[in-house]
PDB file of C-alpha atoms in Angstrom:
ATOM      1  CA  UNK A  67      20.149  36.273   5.910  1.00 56.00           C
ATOM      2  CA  UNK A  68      20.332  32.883   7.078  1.00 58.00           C
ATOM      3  CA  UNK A  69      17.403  30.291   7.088  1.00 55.00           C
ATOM      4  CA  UNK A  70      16.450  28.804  10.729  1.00 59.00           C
ATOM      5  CA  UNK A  71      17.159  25.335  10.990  1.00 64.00           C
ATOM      6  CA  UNK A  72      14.439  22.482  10.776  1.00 57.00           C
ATOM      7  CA  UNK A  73      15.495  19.894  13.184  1.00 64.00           C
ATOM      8  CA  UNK A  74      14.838  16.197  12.115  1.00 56.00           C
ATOM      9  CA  UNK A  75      11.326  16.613  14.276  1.00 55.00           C
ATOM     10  CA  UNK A  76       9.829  19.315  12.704  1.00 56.00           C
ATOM     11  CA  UNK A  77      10.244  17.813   9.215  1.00 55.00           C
ATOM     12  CA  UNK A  78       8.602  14.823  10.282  1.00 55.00           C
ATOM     13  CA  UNK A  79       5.759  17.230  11.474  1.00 55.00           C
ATOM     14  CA  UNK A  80       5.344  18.484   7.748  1.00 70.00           C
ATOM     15  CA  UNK A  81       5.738  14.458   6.047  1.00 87.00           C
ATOM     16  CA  UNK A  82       2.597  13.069   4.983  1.00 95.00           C
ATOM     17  CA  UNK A  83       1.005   9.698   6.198  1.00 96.00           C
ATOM     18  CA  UNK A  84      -0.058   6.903   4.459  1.00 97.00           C
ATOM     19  CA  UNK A  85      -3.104   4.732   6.083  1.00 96.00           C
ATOM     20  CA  UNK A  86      -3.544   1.140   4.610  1.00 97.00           C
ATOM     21  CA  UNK A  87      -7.077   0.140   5.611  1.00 97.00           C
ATOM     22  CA  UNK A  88      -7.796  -3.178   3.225  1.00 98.00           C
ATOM     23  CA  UNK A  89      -7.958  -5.114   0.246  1.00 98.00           C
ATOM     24  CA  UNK A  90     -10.188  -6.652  -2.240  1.00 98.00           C
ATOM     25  CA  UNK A  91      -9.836  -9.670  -4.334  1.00 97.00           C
ATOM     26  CA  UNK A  92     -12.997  -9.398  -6.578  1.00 96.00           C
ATOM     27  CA  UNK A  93     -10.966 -12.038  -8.807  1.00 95.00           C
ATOM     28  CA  UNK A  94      -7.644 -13.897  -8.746  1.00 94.00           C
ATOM     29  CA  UNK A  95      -4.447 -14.458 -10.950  1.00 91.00           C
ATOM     30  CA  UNK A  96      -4.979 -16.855 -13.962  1.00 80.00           C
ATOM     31  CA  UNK A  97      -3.777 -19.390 -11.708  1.00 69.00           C
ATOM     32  CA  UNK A  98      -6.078 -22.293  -9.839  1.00 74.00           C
ATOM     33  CA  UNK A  99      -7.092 -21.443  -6.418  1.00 84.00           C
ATOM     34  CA  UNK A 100      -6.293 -18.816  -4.086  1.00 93.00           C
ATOM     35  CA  UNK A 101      -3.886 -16.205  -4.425  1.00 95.00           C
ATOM     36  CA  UNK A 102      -1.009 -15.307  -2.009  1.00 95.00           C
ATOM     37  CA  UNK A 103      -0.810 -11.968  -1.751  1.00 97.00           C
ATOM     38  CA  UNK A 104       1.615  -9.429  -0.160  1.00 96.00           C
ATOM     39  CA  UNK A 105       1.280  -5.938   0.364  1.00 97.00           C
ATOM     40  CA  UNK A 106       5.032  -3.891   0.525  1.00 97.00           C
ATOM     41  CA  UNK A 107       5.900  -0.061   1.462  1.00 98.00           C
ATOM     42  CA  UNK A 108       9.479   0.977   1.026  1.00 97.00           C
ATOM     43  CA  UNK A 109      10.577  -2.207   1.866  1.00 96.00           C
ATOM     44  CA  UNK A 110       8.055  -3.275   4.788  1.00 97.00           C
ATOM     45  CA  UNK A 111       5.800  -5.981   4.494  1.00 97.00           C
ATOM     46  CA  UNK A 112       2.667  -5.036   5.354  1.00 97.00           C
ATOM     47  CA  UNK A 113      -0.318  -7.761   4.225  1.00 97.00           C
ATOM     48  CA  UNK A 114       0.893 -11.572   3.733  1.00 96.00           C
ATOM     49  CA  UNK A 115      -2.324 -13.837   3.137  1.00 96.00           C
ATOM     50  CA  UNK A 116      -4.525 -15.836   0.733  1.00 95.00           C
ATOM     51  CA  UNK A 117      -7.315 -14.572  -1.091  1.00 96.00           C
ATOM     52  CA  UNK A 118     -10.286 -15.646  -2.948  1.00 95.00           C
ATOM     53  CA  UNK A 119     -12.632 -13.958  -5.069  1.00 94.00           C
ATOM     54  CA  UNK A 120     -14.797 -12.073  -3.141  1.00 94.00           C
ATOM     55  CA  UNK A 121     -12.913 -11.605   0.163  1.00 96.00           C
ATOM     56  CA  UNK A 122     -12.460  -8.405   1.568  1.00 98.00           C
ATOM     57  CA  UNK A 123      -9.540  -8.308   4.625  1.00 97.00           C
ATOM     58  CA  UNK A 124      -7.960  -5.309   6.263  1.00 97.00           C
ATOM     59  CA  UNK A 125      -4.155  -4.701   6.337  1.00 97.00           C
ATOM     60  CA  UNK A 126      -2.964  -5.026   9.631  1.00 90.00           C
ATOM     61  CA  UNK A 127      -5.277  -3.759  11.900  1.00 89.00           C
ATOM     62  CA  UNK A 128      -7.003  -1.832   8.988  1.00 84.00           C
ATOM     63  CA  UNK A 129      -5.320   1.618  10.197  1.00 88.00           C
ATOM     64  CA  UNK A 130      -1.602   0.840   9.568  1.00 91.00           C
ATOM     65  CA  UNK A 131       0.272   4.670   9.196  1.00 95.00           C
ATOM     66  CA  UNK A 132       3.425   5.257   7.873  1.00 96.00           C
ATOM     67  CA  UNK A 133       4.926   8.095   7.000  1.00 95.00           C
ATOM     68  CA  UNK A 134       7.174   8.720   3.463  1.00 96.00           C
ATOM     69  CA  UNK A 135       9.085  12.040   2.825  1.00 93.00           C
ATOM     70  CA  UNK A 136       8.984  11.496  -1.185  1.00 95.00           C
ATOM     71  CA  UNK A 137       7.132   9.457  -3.904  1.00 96.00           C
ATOM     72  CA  UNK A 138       7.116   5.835  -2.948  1.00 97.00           C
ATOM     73  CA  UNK A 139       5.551   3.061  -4.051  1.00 98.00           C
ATOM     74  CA  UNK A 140       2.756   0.731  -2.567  1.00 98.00           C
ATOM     75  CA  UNK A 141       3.321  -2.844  -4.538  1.00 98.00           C
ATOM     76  CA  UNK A 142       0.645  -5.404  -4.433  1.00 98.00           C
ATOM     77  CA  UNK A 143       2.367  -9.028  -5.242  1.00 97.00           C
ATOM     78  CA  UNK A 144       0.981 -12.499  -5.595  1.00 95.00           C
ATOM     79  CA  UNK A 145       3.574 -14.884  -4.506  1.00 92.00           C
ATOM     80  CA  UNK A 146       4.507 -18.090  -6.852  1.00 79.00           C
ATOM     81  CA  UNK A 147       6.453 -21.038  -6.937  1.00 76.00           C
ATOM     82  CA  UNK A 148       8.909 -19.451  -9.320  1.00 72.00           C
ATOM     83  CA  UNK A 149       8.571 -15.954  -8.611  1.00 77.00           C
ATOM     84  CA  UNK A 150       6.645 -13.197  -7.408  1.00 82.00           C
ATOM     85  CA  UNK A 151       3.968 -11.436 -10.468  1.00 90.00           C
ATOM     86  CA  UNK A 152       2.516  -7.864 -10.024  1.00 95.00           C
ATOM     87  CA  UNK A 153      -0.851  -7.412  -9.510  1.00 97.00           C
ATOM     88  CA  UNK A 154      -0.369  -3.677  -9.324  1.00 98.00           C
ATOM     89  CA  UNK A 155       1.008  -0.752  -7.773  1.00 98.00           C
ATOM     90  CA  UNK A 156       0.132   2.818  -6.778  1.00 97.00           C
ATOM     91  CA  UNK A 157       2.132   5.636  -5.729  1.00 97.00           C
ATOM     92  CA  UNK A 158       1.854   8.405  -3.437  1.00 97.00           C
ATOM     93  CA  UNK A 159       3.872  11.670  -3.180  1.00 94.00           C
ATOM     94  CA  UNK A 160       3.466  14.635  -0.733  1.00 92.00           C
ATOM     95  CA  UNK A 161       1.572  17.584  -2.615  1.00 91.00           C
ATOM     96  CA  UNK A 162      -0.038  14.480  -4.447  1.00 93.00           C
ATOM     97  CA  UNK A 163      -3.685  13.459  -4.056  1.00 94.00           C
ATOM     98  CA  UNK A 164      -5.325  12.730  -0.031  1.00 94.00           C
ATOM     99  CA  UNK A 165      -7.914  11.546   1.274  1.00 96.00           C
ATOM    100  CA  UNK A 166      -9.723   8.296   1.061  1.00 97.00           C
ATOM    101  CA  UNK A 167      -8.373   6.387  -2.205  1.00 97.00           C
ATOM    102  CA  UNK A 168      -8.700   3.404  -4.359  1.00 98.00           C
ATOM    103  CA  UNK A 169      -6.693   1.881  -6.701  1.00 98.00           C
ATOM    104  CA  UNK A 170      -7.840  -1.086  -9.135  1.00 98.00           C
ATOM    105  CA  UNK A 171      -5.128  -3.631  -9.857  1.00 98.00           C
ATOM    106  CA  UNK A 172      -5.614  -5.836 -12.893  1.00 97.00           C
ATOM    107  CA  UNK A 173      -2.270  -7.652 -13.295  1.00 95.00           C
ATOM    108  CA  UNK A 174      -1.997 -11.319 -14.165  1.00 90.00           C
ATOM    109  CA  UNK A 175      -5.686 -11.771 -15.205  1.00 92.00           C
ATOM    110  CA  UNK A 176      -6.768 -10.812 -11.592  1.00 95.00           C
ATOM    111  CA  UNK A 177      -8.767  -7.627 -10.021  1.00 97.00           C
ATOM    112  CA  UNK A 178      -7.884  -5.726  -6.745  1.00 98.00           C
ATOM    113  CA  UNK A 179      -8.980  -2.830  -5.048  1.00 98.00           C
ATOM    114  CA  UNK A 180      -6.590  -1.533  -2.557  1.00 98.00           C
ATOM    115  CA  UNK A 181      -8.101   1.061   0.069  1.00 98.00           C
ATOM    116  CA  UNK A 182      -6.127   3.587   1.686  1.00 97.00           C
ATOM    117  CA  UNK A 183      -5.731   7.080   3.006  1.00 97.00           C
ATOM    118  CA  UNK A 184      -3.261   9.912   2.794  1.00 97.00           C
ATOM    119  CA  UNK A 185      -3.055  12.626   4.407  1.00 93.00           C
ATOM    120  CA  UNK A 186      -1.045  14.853   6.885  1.00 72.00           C
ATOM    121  CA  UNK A 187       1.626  17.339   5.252  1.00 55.00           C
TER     122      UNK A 187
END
């Protein structure tokens, strides 16, 4: 017995979403003054500004969805001189955790909470 075909629509129907909403600097890098920070999705720059300790600034318009068909990775980078250091990363995969979620990012001496949603499939 054959299997009906899913057209290109209908699996986009069953992919999850991803909402980024914002980001927290509650401190920055081991460097002097403000970070640079970036915020990337399968190869999309979402978030390119400076932070201080204490800000709190939405991505985009705070309800930026995109949609991702396997596990992918949300990178959070502070941009250099010389190159570009982690803060953090977290990943999402469909049949993986939804709803409202945080994820602390400690790298290079620094501390970031990254807000965002998933949800959909």
């Amino acid at each position: 017995m054959k299997t009906p075909d899913v057209t290109l629509a209908e699996r986009k129907k069953l992919m999850p979403d991803v909402i980024f909403k914002s980001i927290k600097c509650h401190e920055t890098t081991s460097g002097l003054g403000a970070d640079h920070v970036r915020v990337w999705f399968k190869g999309e720059l979402l978030f390119d500004m400076e932070m201080k300790g204490g800000r709190h600034r939405n991505i985009g318009s705070g309800f930026e969805k995109r949609r991702f068909d396997g596990p992918e990775t949300i990178w959070v980078k502070e941009v250099d001189a010389g190159s570009d250091d982690i803060i953090g990363t977290a990943t999402v995969q469909p049949g993986g955790p939804q709803g409202e979620l945080t994820e602390n990012m400690y790298g290079d001496g620094s501390h970031y909470v990254l807000f965002y949603a998933v949800g959909g499939a």
